PDB file of C-alpha atoms in Angstrom:
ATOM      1  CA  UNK A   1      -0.081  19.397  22.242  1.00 73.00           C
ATOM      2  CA  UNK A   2      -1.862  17.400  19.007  1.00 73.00           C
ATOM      3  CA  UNK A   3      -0.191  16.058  16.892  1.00 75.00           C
ATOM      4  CA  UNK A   4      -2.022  16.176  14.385  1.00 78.00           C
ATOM      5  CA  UNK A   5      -5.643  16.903  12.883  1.00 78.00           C
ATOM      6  CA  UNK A   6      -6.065  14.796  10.308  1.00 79.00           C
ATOM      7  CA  UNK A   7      -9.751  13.554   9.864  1.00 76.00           C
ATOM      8  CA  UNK A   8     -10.719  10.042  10.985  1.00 78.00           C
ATOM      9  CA  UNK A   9      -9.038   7.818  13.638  1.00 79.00           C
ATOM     10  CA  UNK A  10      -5.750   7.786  14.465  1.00 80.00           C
ATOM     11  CA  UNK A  11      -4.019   4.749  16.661  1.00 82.00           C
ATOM     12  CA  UNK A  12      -1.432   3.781  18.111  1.00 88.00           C
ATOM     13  CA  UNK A  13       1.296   6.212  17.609  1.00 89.00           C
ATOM     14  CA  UNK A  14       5.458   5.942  17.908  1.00 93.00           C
ATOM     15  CA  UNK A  15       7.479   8.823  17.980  1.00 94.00           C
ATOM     16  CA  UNK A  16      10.990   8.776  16.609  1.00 96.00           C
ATOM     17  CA  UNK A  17      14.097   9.023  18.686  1.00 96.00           C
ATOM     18  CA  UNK A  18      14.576  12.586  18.177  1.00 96.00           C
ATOM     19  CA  UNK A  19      11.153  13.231  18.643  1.00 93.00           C
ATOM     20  CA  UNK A  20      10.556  14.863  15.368  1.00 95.00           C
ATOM     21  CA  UNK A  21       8.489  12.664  13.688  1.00 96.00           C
ATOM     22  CA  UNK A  22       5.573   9.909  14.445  1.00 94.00           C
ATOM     23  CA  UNK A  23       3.932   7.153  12.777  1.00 94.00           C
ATOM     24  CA  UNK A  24       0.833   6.051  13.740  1.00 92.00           C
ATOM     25  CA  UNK A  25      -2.500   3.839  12.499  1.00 91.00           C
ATOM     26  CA  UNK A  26      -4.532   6.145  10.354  1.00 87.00           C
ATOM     27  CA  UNK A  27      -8.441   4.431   9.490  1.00 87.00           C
ATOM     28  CA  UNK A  28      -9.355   6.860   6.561  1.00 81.00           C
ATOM     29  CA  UNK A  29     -12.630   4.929   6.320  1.00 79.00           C
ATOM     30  CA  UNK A  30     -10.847   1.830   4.628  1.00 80.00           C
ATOM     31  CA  UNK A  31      -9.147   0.337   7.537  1.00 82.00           C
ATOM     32  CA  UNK A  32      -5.844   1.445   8.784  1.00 87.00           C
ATOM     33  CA  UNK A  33      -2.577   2.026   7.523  1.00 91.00           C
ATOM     34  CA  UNK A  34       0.852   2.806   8.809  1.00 94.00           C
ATOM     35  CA  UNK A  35       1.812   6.550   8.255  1.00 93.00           C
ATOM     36  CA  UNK A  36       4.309   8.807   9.200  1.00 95.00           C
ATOM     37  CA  UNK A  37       4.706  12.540   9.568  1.00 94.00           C
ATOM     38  CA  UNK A  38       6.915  15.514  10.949  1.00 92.00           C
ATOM     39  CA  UNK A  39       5.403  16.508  14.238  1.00 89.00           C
ATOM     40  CA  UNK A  40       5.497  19.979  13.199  1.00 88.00           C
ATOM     41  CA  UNK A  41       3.022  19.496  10.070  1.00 87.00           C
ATOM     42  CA  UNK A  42      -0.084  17.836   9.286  1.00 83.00           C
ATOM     43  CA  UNK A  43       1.593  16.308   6.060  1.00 90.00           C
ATOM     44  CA  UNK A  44       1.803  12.308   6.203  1.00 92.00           C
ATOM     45  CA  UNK A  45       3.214   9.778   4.211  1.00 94.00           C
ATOM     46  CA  UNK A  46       1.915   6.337   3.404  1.00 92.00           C
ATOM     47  CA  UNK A  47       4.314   3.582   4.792  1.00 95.00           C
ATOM     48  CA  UNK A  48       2.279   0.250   4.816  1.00 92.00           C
ATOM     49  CA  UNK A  49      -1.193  -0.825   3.975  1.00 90.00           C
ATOM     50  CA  UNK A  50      -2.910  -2.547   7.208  1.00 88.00           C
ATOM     51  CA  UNK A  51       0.083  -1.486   9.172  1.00 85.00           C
ATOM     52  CA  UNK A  52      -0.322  -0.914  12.703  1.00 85.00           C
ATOM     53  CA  UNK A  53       2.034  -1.225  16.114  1.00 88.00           C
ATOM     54  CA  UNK A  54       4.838   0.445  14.832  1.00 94.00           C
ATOM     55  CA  UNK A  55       8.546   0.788  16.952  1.00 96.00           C
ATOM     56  CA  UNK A  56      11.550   3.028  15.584  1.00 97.00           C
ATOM     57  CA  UNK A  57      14.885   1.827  15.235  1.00 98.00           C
ATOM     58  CA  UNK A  58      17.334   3.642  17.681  1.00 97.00           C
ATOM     59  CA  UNK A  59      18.921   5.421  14.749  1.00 97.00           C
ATOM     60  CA  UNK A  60      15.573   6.719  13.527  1.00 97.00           C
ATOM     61  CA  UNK A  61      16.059   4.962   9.661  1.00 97.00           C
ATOM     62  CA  UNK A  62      13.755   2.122   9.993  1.00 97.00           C
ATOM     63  CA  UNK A  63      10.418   1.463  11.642  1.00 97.00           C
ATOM     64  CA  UNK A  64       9.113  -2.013  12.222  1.00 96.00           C
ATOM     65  CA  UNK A  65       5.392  -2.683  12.689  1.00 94.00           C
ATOM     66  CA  UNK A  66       2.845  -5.370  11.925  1.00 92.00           C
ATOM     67  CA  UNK A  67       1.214  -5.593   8.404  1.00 90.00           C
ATOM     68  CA  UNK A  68      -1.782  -7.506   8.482  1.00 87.00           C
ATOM     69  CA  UNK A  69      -2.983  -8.925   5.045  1.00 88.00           C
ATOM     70  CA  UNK A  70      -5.151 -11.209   3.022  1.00 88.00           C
ATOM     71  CA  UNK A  71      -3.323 -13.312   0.380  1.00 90.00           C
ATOM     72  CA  UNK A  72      -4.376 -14.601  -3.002  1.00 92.00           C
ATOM     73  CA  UNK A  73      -6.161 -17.819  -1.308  1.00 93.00           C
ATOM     74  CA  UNK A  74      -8.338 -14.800   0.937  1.00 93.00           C
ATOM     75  CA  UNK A  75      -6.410 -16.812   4.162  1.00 92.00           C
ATOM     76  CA  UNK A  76      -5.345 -13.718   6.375  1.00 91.00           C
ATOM     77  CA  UNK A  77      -2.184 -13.632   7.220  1.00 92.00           C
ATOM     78  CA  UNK A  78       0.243 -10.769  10.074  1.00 90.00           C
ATOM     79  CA  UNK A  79       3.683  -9.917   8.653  1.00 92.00           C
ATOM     80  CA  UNK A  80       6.465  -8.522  11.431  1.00 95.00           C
ATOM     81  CA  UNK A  81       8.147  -6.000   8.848  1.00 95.00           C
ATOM     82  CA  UNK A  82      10.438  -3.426   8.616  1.00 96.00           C
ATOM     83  CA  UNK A  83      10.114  -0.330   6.484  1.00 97.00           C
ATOM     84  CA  UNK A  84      12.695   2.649   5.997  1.00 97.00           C
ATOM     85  CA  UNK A  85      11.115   5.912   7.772  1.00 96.00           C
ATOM     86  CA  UNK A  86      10.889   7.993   4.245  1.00 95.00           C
ATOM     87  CA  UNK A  87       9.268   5.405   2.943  1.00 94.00           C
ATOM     88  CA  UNK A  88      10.199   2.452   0.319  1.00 94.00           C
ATOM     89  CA  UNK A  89       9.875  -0.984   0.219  1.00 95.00           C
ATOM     90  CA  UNK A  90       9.196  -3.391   2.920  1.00 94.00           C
ATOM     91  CA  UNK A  91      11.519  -6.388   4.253  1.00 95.00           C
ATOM     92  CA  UNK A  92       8.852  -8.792   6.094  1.00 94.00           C
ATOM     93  CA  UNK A  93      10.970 -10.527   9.282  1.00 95.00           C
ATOM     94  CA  UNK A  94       8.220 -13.060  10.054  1.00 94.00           C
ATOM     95  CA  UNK A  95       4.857 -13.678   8.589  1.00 92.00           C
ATOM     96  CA  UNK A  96       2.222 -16.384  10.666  1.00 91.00           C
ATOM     97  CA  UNK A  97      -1.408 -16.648  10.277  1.00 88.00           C
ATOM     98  CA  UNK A  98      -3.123 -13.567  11.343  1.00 87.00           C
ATOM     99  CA  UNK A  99      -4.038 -14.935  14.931  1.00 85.00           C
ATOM    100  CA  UNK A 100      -0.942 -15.750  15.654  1.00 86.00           C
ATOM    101  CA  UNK A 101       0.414 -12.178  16.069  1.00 86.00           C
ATOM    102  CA  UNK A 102      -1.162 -10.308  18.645  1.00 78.00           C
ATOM    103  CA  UNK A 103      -0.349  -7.188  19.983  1.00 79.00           C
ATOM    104  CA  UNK A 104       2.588  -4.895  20.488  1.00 88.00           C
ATOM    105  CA  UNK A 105       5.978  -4.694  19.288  1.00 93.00           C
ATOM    106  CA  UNK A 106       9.546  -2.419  20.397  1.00 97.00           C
ATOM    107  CA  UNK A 107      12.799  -2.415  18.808  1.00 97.00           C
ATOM    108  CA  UNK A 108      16.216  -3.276  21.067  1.00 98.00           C
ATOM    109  CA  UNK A 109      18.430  -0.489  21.547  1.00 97.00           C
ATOM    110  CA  UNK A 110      21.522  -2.017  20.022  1.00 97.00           C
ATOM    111  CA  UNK A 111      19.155  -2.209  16.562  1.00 97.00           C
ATOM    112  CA  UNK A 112      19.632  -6.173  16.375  1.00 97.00           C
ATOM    113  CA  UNK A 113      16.231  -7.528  17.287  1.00 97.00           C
ATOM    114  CA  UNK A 114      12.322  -6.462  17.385  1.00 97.00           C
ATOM    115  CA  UNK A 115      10.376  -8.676  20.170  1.00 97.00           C
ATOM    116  CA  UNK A 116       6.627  -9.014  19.395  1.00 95.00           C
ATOM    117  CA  UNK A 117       3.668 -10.691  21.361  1.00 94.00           C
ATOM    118  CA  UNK A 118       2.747 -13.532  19.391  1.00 93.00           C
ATOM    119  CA  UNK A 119       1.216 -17.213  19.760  1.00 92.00           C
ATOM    120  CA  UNK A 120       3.167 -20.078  18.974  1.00 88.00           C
ATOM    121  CA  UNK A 121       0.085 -21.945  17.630  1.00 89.00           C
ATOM    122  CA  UNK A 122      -3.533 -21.592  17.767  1.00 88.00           C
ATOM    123  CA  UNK A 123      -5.310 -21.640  21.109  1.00 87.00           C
ATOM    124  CA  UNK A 124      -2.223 -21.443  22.862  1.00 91.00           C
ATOM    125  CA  UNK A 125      -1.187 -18.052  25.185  1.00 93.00           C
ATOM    126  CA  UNK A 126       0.612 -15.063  23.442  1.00 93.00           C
ATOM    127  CA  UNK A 127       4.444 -14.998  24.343  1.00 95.00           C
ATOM    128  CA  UNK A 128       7.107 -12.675  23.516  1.00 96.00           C
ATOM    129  CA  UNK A 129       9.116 -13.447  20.552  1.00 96.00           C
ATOM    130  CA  UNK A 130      12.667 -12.206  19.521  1.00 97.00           C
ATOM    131  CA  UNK A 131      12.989 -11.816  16.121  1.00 97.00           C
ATOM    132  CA  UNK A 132      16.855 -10.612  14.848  1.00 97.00           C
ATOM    133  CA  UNK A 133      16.354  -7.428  11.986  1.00 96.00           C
ATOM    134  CA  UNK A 134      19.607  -9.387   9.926  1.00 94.00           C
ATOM    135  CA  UNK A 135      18.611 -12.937   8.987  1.00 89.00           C
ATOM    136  CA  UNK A 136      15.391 -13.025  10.993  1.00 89.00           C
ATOM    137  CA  UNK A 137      16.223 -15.784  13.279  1.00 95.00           C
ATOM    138  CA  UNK A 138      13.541 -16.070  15.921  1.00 96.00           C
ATOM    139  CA  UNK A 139      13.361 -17.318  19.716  1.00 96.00           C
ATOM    140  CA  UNK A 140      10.738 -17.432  22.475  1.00 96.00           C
ATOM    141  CA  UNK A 141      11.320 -15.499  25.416  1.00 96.00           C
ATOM    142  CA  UNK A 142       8.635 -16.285  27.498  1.00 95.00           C
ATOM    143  CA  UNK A 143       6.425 -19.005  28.742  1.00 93.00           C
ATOM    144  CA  UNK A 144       3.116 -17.706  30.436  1.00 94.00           C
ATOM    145  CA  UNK A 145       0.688 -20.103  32.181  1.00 91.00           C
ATOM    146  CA  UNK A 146      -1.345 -22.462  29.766  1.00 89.00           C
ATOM    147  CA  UNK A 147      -4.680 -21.006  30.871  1.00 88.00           C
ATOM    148  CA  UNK A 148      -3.704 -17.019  30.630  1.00 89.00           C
ATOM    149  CA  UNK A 149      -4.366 -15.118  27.915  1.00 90.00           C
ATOM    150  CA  UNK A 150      -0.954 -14.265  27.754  1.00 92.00           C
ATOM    151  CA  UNK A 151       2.235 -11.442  27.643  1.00 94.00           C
ATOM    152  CA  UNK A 152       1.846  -8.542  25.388  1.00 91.00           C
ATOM    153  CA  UNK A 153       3.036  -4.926  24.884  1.00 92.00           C
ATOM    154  CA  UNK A 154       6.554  -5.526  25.349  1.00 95.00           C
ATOM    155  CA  UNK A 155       9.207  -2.695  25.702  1.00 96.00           C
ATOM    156  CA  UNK A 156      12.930  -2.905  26.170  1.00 97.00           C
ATOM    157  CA  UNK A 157      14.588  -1.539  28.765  1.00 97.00           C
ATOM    158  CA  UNK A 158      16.922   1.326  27.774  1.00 95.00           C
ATOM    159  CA  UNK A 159      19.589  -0.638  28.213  1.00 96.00           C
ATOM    160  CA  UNK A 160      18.432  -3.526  26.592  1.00 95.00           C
ATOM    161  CA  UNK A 161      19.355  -6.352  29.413  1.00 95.00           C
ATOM    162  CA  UNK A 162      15.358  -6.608  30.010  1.00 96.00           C
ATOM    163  CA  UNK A 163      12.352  -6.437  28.478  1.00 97.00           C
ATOM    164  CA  UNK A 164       9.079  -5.086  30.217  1.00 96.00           C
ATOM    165  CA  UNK A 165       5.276  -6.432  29.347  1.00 94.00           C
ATOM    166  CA  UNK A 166       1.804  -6.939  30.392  1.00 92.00           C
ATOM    167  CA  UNK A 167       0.723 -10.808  31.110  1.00 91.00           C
ATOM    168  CA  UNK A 168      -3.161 -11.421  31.660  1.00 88.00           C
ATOM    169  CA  UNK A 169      -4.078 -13.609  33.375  1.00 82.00           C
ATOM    170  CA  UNK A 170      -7.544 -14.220  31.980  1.00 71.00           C
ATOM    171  CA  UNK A 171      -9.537 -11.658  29.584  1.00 64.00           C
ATOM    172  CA  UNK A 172      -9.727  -8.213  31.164  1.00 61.00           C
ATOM    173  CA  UNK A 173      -7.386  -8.975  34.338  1.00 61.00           C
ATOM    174  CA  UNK A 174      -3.985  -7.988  34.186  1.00 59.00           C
ATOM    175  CA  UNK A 175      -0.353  -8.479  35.987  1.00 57.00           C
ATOM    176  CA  UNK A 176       1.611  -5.875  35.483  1.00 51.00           C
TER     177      UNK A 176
END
């Protein structure tokens, strides 16, 4: 069943936790941005500018996704934010140079942490990274092989003892 038929290209889309709403990547010919809407109309709302990889919070109140961003100096930068699902104003977790965050993000069941693929500095492999939604403390999870690209998409189990993710092993090949 569609969603939705908005014009233009749609990405990436989450749906909510009682599956009545989604947000999703929306390129209206400017780039895309972070919207969400009920699945039952075609009306969305504008959550983030150059947001994209979005994950609900278990109670359905929040959704955290990655904002990517130029600042004043043009250097481009990817924020790890959280935004509340009607909409209002944004509480950036983490922000790293825009290379550094790569792709994919989930929320943990329990609502205290977001994990994101991310690099730990340039050139180096993408690993997962826990980031906690209250004070934004932030660990590495994983350690992938020097010469892989990397881990990425990760999702928590529903449970929340484990997280699941793709690691490629070079560009195009894939362990999953």
């Amino acid at each position: 069943v569609p969603l939705t038929s908005l014009p233009g290209e749609k990405i990436r889309p989450a749906l909510s936790p009682d599956g009545t709403r989604v947000t999703f990547s929306w390129d209206r010919g400017e780039g895309h941005d972070l919207y969400v809407k009920n699945t039952a109309t075609d009306a969305a709302l504008l959550l983030a500018r150059g947001g994209s990889f979005s994950a609900w919070s278990p109670d359905g109140l929040f959704i955290a996704f990655i904002r990517r961003f130029i600042d004043e100096q043009g250097d481009r930068h990817a924020a790890v934010s959280i935004v509340p699902a009607q909409g209002g104003s944004t509480r950036q977790l983490w922000i790293a140079p825009e290379r550094l965050v790569d792709v994919g993000l989930d929320w943990s069941p329990d609502g205290g942490h977001v994990v994101v693929s991310a690099r730990s500095d340039f050139g180096m492999p993408r690993r997962l990274l826990l980031i906690a939604t209250a004070g934004g403390e932030r660990r590495w999870l994983s350690n992938p092989p020097a010469d892989s690209v990397g881990d990425n998409l990760p999702t928590f189990s529903p449970s929340g003892d484990s997280i699941a993710f793709v690691r490629e092993t070079e560009l195009g090949r894939r362990i999953h």
